[in-house]
mmCIF file of C-alpha atoms in Angstrom:
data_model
loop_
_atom_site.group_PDB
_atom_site.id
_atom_site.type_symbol
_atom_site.label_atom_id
_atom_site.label_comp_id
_atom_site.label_asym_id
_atom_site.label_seq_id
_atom_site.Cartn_x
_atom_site.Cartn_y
_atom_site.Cartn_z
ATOM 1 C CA UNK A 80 36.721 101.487 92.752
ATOM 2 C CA UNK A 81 40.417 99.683 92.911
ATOM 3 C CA UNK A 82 41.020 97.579 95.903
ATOM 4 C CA UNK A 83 44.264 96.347 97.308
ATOM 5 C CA UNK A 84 43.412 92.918 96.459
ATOM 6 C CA UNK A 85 41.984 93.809 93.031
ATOM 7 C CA UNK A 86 44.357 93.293 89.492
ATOM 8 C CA UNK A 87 43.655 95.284 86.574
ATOM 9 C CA UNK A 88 45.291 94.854 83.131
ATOM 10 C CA UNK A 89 46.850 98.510 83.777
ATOM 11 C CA UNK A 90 48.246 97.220 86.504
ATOM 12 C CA UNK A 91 49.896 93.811 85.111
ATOM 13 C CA UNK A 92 51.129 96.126 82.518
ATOM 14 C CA UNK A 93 52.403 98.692 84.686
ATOM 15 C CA UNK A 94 54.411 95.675 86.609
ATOM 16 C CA UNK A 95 55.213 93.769 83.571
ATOM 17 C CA UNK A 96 57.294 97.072 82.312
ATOM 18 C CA UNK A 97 58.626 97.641 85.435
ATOM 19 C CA UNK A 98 60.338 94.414 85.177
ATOM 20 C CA UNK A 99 60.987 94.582 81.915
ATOM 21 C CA UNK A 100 62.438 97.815 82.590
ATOM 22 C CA UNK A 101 64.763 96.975 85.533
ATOM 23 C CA UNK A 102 68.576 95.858 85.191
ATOM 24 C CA UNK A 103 68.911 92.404 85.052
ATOM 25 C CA UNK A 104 71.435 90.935 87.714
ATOM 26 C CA UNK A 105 74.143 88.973 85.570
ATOM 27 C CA UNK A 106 74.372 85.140 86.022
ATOM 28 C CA UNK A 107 76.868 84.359 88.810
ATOM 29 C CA UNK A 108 80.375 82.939 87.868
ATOM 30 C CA UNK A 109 80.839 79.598 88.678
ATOM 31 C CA UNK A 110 84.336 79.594 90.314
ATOM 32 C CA UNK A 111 85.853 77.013 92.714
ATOM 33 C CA UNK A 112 89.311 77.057 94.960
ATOM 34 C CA UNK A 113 92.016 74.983 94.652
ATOM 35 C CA UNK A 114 93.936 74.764 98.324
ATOM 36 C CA UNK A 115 92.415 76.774 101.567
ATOM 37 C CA UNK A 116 95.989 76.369 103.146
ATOM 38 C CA UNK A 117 97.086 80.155 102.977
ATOM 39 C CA UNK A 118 96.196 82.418 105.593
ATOM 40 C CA UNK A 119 94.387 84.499 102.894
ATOM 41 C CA UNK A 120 92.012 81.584 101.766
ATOM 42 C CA UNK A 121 89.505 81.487 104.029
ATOM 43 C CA UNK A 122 88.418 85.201 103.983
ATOM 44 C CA UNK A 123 88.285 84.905 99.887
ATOM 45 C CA UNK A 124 86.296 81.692 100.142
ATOM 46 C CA UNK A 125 83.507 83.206 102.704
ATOM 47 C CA UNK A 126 83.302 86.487 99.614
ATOM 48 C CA UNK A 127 82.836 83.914 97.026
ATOM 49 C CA UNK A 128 80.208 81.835 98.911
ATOM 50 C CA UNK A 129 77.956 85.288 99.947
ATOM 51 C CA UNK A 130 78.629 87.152 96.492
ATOM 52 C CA UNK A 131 76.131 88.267 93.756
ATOM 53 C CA UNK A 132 78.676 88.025 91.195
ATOM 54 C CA UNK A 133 80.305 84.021 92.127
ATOM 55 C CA UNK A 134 78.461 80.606 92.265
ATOM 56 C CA UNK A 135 81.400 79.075 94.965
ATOM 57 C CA UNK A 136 81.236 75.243 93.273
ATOM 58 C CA UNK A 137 83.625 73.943 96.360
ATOM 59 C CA UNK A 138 87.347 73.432 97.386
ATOM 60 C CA UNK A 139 89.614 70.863 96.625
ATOM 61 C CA UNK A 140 91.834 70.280 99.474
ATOM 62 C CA UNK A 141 93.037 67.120 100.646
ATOM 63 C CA UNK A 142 94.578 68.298 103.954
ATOM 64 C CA UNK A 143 91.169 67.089 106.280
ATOM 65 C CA UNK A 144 91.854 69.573 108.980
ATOM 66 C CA UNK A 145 91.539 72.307 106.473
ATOM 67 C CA UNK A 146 89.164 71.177 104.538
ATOM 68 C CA UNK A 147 86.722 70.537 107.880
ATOM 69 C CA UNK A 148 86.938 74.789 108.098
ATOM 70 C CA UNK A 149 85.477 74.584 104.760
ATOM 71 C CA UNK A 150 82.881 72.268 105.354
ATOM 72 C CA UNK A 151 81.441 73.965 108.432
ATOM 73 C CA UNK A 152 80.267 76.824 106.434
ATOM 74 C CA UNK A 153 78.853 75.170 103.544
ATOM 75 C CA UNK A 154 81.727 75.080 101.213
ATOM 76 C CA UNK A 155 81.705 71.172 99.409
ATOM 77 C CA UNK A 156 84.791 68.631 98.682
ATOM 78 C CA UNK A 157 86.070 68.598 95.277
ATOM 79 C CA UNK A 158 89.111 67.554 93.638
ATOM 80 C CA UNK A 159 91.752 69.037 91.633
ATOM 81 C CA UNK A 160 90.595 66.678 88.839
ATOM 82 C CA UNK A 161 87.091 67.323 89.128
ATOM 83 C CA UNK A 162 87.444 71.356 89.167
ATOM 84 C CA UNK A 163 90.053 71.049 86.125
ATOM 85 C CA UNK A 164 87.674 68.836 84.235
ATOM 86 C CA UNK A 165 83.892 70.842 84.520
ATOM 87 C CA UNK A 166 83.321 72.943 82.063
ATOM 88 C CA UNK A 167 80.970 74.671 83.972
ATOM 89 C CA UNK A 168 83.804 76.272 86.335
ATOM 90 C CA UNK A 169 85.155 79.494 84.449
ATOM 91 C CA UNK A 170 87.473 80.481 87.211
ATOM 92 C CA UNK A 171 90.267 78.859 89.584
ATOM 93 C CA UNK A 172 91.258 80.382 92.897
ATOM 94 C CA UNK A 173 94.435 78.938 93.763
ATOM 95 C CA UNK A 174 94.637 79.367 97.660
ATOM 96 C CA UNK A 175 97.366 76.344 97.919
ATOM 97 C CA UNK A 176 100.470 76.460 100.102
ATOM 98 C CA UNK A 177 103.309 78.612 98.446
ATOM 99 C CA UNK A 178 105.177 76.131 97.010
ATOM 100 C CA UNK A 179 101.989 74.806 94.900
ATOM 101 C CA UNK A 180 100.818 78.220 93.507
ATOM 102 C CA UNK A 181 102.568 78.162 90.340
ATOM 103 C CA UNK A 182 102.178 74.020 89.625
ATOM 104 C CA UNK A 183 98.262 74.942 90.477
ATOM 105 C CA UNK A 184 98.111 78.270 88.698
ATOM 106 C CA UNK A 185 99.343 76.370 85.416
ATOM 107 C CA UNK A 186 97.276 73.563 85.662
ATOM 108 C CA UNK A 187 94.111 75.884 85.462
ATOM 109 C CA UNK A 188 95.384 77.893 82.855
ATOM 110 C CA UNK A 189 96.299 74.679 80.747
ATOM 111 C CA UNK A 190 92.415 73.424 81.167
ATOM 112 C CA UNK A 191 91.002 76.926 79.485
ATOM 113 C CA UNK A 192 90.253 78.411 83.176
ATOM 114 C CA UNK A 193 90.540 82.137 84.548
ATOM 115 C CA UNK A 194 92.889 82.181 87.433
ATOM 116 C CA UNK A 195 93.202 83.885 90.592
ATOM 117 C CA UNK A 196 96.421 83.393 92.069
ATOM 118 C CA UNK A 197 97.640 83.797 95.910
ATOM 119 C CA UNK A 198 100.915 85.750 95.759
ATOM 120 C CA UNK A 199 103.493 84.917 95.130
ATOM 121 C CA UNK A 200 102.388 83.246 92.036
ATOM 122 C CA UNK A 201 105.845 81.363 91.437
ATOM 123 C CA UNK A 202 108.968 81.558 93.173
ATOM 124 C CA UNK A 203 111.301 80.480 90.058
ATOM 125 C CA UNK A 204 111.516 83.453 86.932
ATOM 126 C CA UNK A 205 110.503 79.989 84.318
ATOM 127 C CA UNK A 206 107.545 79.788 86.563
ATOM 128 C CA UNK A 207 106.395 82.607 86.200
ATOM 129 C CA UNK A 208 107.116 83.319 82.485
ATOM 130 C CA UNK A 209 105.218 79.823 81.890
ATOM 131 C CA UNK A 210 102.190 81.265 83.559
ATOM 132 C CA UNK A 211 102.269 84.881 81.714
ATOM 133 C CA UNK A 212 102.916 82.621 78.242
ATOM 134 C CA UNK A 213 99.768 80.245 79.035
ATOM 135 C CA UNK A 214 97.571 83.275 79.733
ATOM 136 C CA UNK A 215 98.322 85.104 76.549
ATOM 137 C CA UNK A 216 98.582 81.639 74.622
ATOM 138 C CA UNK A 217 94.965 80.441 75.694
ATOM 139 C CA UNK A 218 93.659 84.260 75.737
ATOM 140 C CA UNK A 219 92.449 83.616 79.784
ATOM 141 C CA UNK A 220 92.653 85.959 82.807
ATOM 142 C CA UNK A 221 95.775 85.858 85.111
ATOM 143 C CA UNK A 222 95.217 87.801 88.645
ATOM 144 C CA UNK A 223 97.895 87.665 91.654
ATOM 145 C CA UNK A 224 96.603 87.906 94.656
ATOM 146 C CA UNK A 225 98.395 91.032 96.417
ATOM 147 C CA UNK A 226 95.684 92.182 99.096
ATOM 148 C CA UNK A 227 96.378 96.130 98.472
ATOM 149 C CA UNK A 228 95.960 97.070 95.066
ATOM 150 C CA UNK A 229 92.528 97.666 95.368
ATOM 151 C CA UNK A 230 92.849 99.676 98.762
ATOM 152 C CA UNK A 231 91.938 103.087 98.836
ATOM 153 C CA UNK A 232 94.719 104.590 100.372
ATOM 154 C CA UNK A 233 97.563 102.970 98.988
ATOM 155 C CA UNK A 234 96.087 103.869 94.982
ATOM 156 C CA UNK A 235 94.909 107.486 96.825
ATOM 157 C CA UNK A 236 98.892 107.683 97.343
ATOM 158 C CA UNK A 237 100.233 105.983 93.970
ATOM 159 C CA UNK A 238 97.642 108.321 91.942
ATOM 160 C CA UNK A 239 99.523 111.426 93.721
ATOM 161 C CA UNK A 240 102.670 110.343 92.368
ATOM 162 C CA UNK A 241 101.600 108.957 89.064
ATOM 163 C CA UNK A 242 100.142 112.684 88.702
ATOM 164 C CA UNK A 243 102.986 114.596 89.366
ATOM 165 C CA UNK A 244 101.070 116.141 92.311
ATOM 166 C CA UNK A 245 104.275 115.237 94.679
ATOM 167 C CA UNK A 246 107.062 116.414 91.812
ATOM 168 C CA UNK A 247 109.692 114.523 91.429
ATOM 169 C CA UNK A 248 109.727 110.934 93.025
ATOM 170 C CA UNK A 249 112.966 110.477 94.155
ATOM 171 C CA UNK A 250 112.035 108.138 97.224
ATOM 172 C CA UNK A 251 109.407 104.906 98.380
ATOM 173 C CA UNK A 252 109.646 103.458 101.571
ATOM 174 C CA UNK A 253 107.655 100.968 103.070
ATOM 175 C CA UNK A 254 107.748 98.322 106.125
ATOM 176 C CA UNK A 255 105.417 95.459 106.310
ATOM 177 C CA UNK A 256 106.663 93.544 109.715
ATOM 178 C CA UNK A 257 104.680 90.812 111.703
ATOM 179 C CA UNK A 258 104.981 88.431 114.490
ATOM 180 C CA UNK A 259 104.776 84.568 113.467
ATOM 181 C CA UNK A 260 104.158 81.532 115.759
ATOM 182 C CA UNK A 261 107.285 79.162 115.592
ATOM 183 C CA UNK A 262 104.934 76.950 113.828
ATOM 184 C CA UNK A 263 104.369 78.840 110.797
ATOM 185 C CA UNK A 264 108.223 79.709 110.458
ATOM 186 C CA UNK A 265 108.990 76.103 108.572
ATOM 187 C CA UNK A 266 107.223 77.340 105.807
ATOM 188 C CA UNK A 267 108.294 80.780 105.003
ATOM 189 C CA UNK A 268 111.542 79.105 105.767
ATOM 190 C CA UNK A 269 111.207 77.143 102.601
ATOM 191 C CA UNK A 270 112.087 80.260 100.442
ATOM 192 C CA UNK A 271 115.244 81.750 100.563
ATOM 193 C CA UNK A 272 113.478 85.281 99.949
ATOM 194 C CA UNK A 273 112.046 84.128 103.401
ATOM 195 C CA UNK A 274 109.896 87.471 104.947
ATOM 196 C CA UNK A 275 110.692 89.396 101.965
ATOM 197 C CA UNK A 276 109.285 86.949 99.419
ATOM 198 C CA UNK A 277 106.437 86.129 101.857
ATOM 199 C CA UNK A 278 105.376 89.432 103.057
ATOM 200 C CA UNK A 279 107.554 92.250 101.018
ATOM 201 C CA UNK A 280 106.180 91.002 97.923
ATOM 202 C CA UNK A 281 102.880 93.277 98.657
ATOM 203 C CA UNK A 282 104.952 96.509 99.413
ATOM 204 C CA UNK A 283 107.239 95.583 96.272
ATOM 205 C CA UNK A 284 103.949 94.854 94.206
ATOM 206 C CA UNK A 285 102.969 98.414 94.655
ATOM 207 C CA UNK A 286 106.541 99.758 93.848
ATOM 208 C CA UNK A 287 107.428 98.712 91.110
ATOM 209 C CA UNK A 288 103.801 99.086 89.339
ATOM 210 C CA UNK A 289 104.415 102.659 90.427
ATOM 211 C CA UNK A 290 108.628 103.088 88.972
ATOM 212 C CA UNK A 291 108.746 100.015 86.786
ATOM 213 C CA UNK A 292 111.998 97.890 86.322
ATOM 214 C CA UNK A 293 114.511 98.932 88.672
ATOM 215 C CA UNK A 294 118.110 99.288 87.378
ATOM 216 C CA UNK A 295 119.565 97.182 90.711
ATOM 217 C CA UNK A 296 118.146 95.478 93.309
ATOM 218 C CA UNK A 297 120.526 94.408 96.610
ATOM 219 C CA UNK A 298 118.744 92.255 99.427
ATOM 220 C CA UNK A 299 119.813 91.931 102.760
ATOM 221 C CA UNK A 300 118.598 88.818 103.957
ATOM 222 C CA UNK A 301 119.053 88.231 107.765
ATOM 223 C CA UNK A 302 118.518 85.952 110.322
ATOM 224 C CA UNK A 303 118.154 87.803 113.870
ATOM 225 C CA UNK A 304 115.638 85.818 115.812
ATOM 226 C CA UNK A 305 116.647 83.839 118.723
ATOM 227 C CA UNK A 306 115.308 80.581 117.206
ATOM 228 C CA UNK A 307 117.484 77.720 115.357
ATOM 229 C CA UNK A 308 115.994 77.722 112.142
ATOM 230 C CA UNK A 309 117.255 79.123 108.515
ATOM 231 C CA UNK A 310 114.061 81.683 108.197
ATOM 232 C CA UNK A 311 115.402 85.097 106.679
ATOM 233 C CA UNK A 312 113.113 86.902 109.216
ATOM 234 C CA UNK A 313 114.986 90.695 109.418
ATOM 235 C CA UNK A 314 114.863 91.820 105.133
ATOM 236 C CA UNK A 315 115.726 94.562 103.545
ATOM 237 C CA UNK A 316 115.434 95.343 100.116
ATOM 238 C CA UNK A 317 117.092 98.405 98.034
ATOM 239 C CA UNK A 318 116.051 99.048 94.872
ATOM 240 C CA UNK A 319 117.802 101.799 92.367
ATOM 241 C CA UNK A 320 116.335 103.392 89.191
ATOM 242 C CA UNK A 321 117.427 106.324 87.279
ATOM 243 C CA UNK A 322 116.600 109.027 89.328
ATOM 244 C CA UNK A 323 114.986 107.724 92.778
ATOM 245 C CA UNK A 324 115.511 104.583 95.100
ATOM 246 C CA UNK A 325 113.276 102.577 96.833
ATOM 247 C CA UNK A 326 113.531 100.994 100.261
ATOM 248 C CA UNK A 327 111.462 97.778 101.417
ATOM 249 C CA UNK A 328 112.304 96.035 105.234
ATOM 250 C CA UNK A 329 109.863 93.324 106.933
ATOM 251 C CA UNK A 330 110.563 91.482 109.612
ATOM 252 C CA UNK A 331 108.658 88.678 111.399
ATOM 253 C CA UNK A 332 109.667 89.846 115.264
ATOM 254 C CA UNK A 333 107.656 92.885 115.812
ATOM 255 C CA UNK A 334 104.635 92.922 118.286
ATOM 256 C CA UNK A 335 101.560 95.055 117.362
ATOM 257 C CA UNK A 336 103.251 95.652 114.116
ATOM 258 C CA UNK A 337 99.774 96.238 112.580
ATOM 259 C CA UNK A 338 100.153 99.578 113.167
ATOM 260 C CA UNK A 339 103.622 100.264 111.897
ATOM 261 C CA UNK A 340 102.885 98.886 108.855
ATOM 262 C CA UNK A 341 103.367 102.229 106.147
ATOM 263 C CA UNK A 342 103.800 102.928 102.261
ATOM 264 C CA UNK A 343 105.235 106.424 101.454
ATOM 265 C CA UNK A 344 106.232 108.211 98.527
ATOM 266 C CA UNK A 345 108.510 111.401 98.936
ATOM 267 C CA UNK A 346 108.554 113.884 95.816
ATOM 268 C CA UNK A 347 110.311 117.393 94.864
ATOM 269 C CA UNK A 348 107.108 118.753 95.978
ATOM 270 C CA UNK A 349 105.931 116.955 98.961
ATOM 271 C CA UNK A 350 104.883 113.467 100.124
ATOM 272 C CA UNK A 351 102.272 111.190 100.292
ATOM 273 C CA UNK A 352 101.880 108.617 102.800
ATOM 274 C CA UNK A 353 99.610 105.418 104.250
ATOM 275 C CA UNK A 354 99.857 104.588 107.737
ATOM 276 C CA UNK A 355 98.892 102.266 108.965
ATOM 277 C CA UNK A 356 97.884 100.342 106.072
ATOM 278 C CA UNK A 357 94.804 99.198 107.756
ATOM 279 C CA UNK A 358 92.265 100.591 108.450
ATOM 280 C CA UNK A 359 93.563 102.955 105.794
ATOM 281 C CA UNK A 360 95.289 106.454 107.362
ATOM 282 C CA UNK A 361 96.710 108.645 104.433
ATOM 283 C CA UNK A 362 98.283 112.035 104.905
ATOM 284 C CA UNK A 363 99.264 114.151 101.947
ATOM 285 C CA UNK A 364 101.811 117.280 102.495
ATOM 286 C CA UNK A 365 102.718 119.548 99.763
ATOM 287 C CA UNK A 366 104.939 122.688 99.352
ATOM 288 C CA UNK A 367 102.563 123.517 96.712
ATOM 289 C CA UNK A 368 98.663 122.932 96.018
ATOM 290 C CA UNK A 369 98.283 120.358 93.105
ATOM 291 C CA UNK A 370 95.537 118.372 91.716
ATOM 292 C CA UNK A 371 92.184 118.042 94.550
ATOM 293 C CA UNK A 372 95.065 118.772 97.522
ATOM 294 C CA UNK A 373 95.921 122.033 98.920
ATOM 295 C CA UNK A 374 99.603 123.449 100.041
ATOM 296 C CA UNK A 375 100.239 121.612 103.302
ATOM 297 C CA UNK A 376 99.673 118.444 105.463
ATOM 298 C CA UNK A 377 95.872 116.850 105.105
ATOM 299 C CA UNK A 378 94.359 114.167 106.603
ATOM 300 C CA UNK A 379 92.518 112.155 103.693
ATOM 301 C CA UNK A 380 89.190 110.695 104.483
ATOM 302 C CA UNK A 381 88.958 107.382 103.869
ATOM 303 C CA UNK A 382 86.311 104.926 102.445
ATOM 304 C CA UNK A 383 85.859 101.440 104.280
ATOM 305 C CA UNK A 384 88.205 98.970 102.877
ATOM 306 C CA UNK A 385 87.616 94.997 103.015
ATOM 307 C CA UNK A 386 90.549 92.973 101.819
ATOM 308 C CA UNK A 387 89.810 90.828 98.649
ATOM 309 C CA UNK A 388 86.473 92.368 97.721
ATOM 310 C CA UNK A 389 88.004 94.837 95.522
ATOM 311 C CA UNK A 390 89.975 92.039 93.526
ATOM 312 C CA UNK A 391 87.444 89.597 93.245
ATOM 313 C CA UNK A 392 84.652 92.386 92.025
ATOM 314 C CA UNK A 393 86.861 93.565 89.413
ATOM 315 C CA UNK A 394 88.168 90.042 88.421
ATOM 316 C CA UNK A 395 84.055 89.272 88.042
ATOM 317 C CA UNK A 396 83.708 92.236 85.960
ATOM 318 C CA UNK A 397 86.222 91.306 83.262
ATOM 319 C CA UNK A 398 85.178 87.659 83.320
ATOM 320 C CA UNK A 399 82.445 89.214 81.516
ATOM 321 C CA UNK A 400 84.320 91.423 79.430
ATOM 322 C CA UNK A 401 83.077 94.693 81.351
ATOM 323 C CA UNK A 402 86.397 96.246 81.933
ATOM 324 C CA UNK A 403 90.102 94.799 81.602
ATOM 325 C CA UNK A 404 92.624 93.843 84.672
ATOM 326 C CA UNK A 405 94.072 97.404 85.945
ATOM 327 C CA UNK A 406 97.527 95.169 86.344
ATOM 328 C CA UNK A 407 98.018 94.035 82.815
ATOM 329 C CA UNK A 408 99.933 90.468 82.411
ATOM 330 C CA UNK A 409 103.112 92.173 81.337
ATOM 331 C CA UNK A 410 102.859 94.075 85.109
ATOM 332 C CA UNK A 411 102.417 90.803 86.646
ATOM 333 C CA UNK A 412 105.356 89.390 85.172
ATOM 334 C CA UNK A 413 107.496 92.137 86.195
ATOM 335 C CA UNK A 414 106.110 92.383 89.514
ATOM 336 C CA UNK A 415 106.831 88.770 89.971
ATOM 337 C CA UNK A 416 110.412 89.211 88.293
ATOM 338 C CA UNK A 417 111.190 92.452 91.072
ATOM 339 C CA UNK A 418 110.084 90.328 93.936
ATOM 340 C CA UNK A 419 112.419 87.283 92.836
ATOM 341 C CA UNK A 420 114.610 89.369 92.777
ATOM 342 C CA UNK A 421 114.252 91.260 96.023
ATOM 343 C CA UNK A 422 114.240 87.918 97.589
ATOM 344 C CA UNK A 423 117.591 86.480 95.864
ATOM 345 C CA UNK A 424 115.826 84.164 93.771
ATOM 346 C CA UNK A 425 116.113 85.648 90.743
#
């Protein structure tokens, strides 16, 4: 009679072709960061360190103040040298201040890594065509870092236009304000583009991967705050194509502006709109029933979205050649030349 404690050959067998039988998890990616400076950093870094998919190898960050964040949860010291020069790392994170992303970005690329890139990734067009060039040269993987392209109700929206279930897209508009301590203003100060090349850049991401190259862009770059610096902190951005026109504004002066944030397209047939941005609220209104939706205004239901899980997932994924970017590296080169652009730094 079997026992609990008893092992039979049938049932070493049975477990031996279970196992044998179950999915194997894949060996983790060994990826490390370069910078924890952006306000983005620390959120990717605490993914990294807790995912199935990463092995988190450290930081290298010489600032000590941000580096101690690090430390408290685990994350080691490295430096840039060290990450560029271990084989071992596949991928680079580049979570540096602004002004580094593109002299980081390259560096990686140039030692054979996979990058991740904080947006912008370069705030010159030669920086940015550098980058695109080194990742087709070296054959490598080149991801910016704009926080919504993997949310659910901003692609929920863009796949309603890219189907032609809104008609005719003859109008985007979108507002992504905030309010910023005085003490953060010296660095988005250090870009002409100012709020619009700081914070725009994730509306103006999704625009032009939905209409392309517009024909003209015209910034209006503004100064309104009450505060004696040279920050561009009231922007406006109108862009022009063939047949529609976008319209981008962020500003850095608006209190609870969380929920004001919004991305809408408007179509010949009806419109399709996220706000806020997060937690994800879409709304969908047609004149007529197309694709899943029905004539009228809906209320989408929404999955739960996390900010940089969808990017680093799918980033894992073609790492090992299971799928490809969904924003190919000529996208990211015009995303980067539209937002240049928007900003006056074309």
């Amino acid at each position: 009679m079997w026992s609990p404690g008893r092992v039979t050959r049938r049932t070493v067998l049975a477990a031996l072709t279970a196992a044998a039988a179950a999915p194997a998890q894949p060996e983790r990616i060994r990826v490390a960061l370069i910078g924890g400076g952006h306000s983005h950093a620390f959120a990717k870094a605490k993914i990294l360190r807790d995912s199935t998919d990463w092995e988190l190898a450290g930081i290298a960050e010489d600032d000590a103040r941000i580096l101690e964040k690090y430390t408290a949860i685990g994350i080691g010291k490295l430096s840039v040298q060290g990450v560029l020069g271990d084989s071992s790392v596949k991928v680079v994170a580049v979570e540096s201040a602004v002004r580094d992303h593109q002299k980081h970005a390259r560096m990686a690329l140039e030692a054979g890594k996979h990058v991740h890139v904080e947006k912008p990734p370069a705030d010159t067009m030669n920086g940015m065509r550098q980058l695109i060039h080194l990742a087709k040269e070296k054959n490598l993987l080149l991801q910016s870092g704009y926080m919504w392209r993997y949310h659910p109700g901003m692609n929920a929206v863009l796949e309603a236009a890219r189907q032609g279930w809104l008609g005719d897209v003859y109008l985007v508009r979108g507002q992504i304000n905030t309010l910023i301590e005085p003490r953060r203003r010296p660095e988005w100060s250090e870009f002409a583009g100012g709020h619009m090349f700081e914070l725009c850049s994730h509306l103006i991401d999704a625009t032009t991967r939905l209409l392309g190259r517009p024909v003209k862009v015209t910034p209006f770059l503004r100064h309104d705050a009450s505060l004696t610096d040279n920050l561009k902190d009231n922007t406006v951005a109108v862009f022009e194509y063939p047949k529609a026109m976008a319209i981008i504004h962020g500003a850095t002066m608006q209190p609870g502006s969380g929920g004001h944030r919004m991305f809408e397209v408007q179509g010949t047939n009806g419109t399709a709109t996220v706000r806020p941005i997060e937690p994800p609220g879409v709304t969908i209104e047609l004149a007529n029933a197309a694709g899943p939706y029905s004539k009228g205004k809906q209320r989408l239901p929404m999955a739960e979205y996390k900010r940089y899980a969808g990017d680093l997932a799918e980033l894992a994924a073609a790492v090992r050649g299971q799928k490809k970017l969904s924003v190919s590296l000529e996208e990211e080169m015009l995303v980067g030349e539209t937002v240049l652009r928007a900003s006056g730094m074309a």
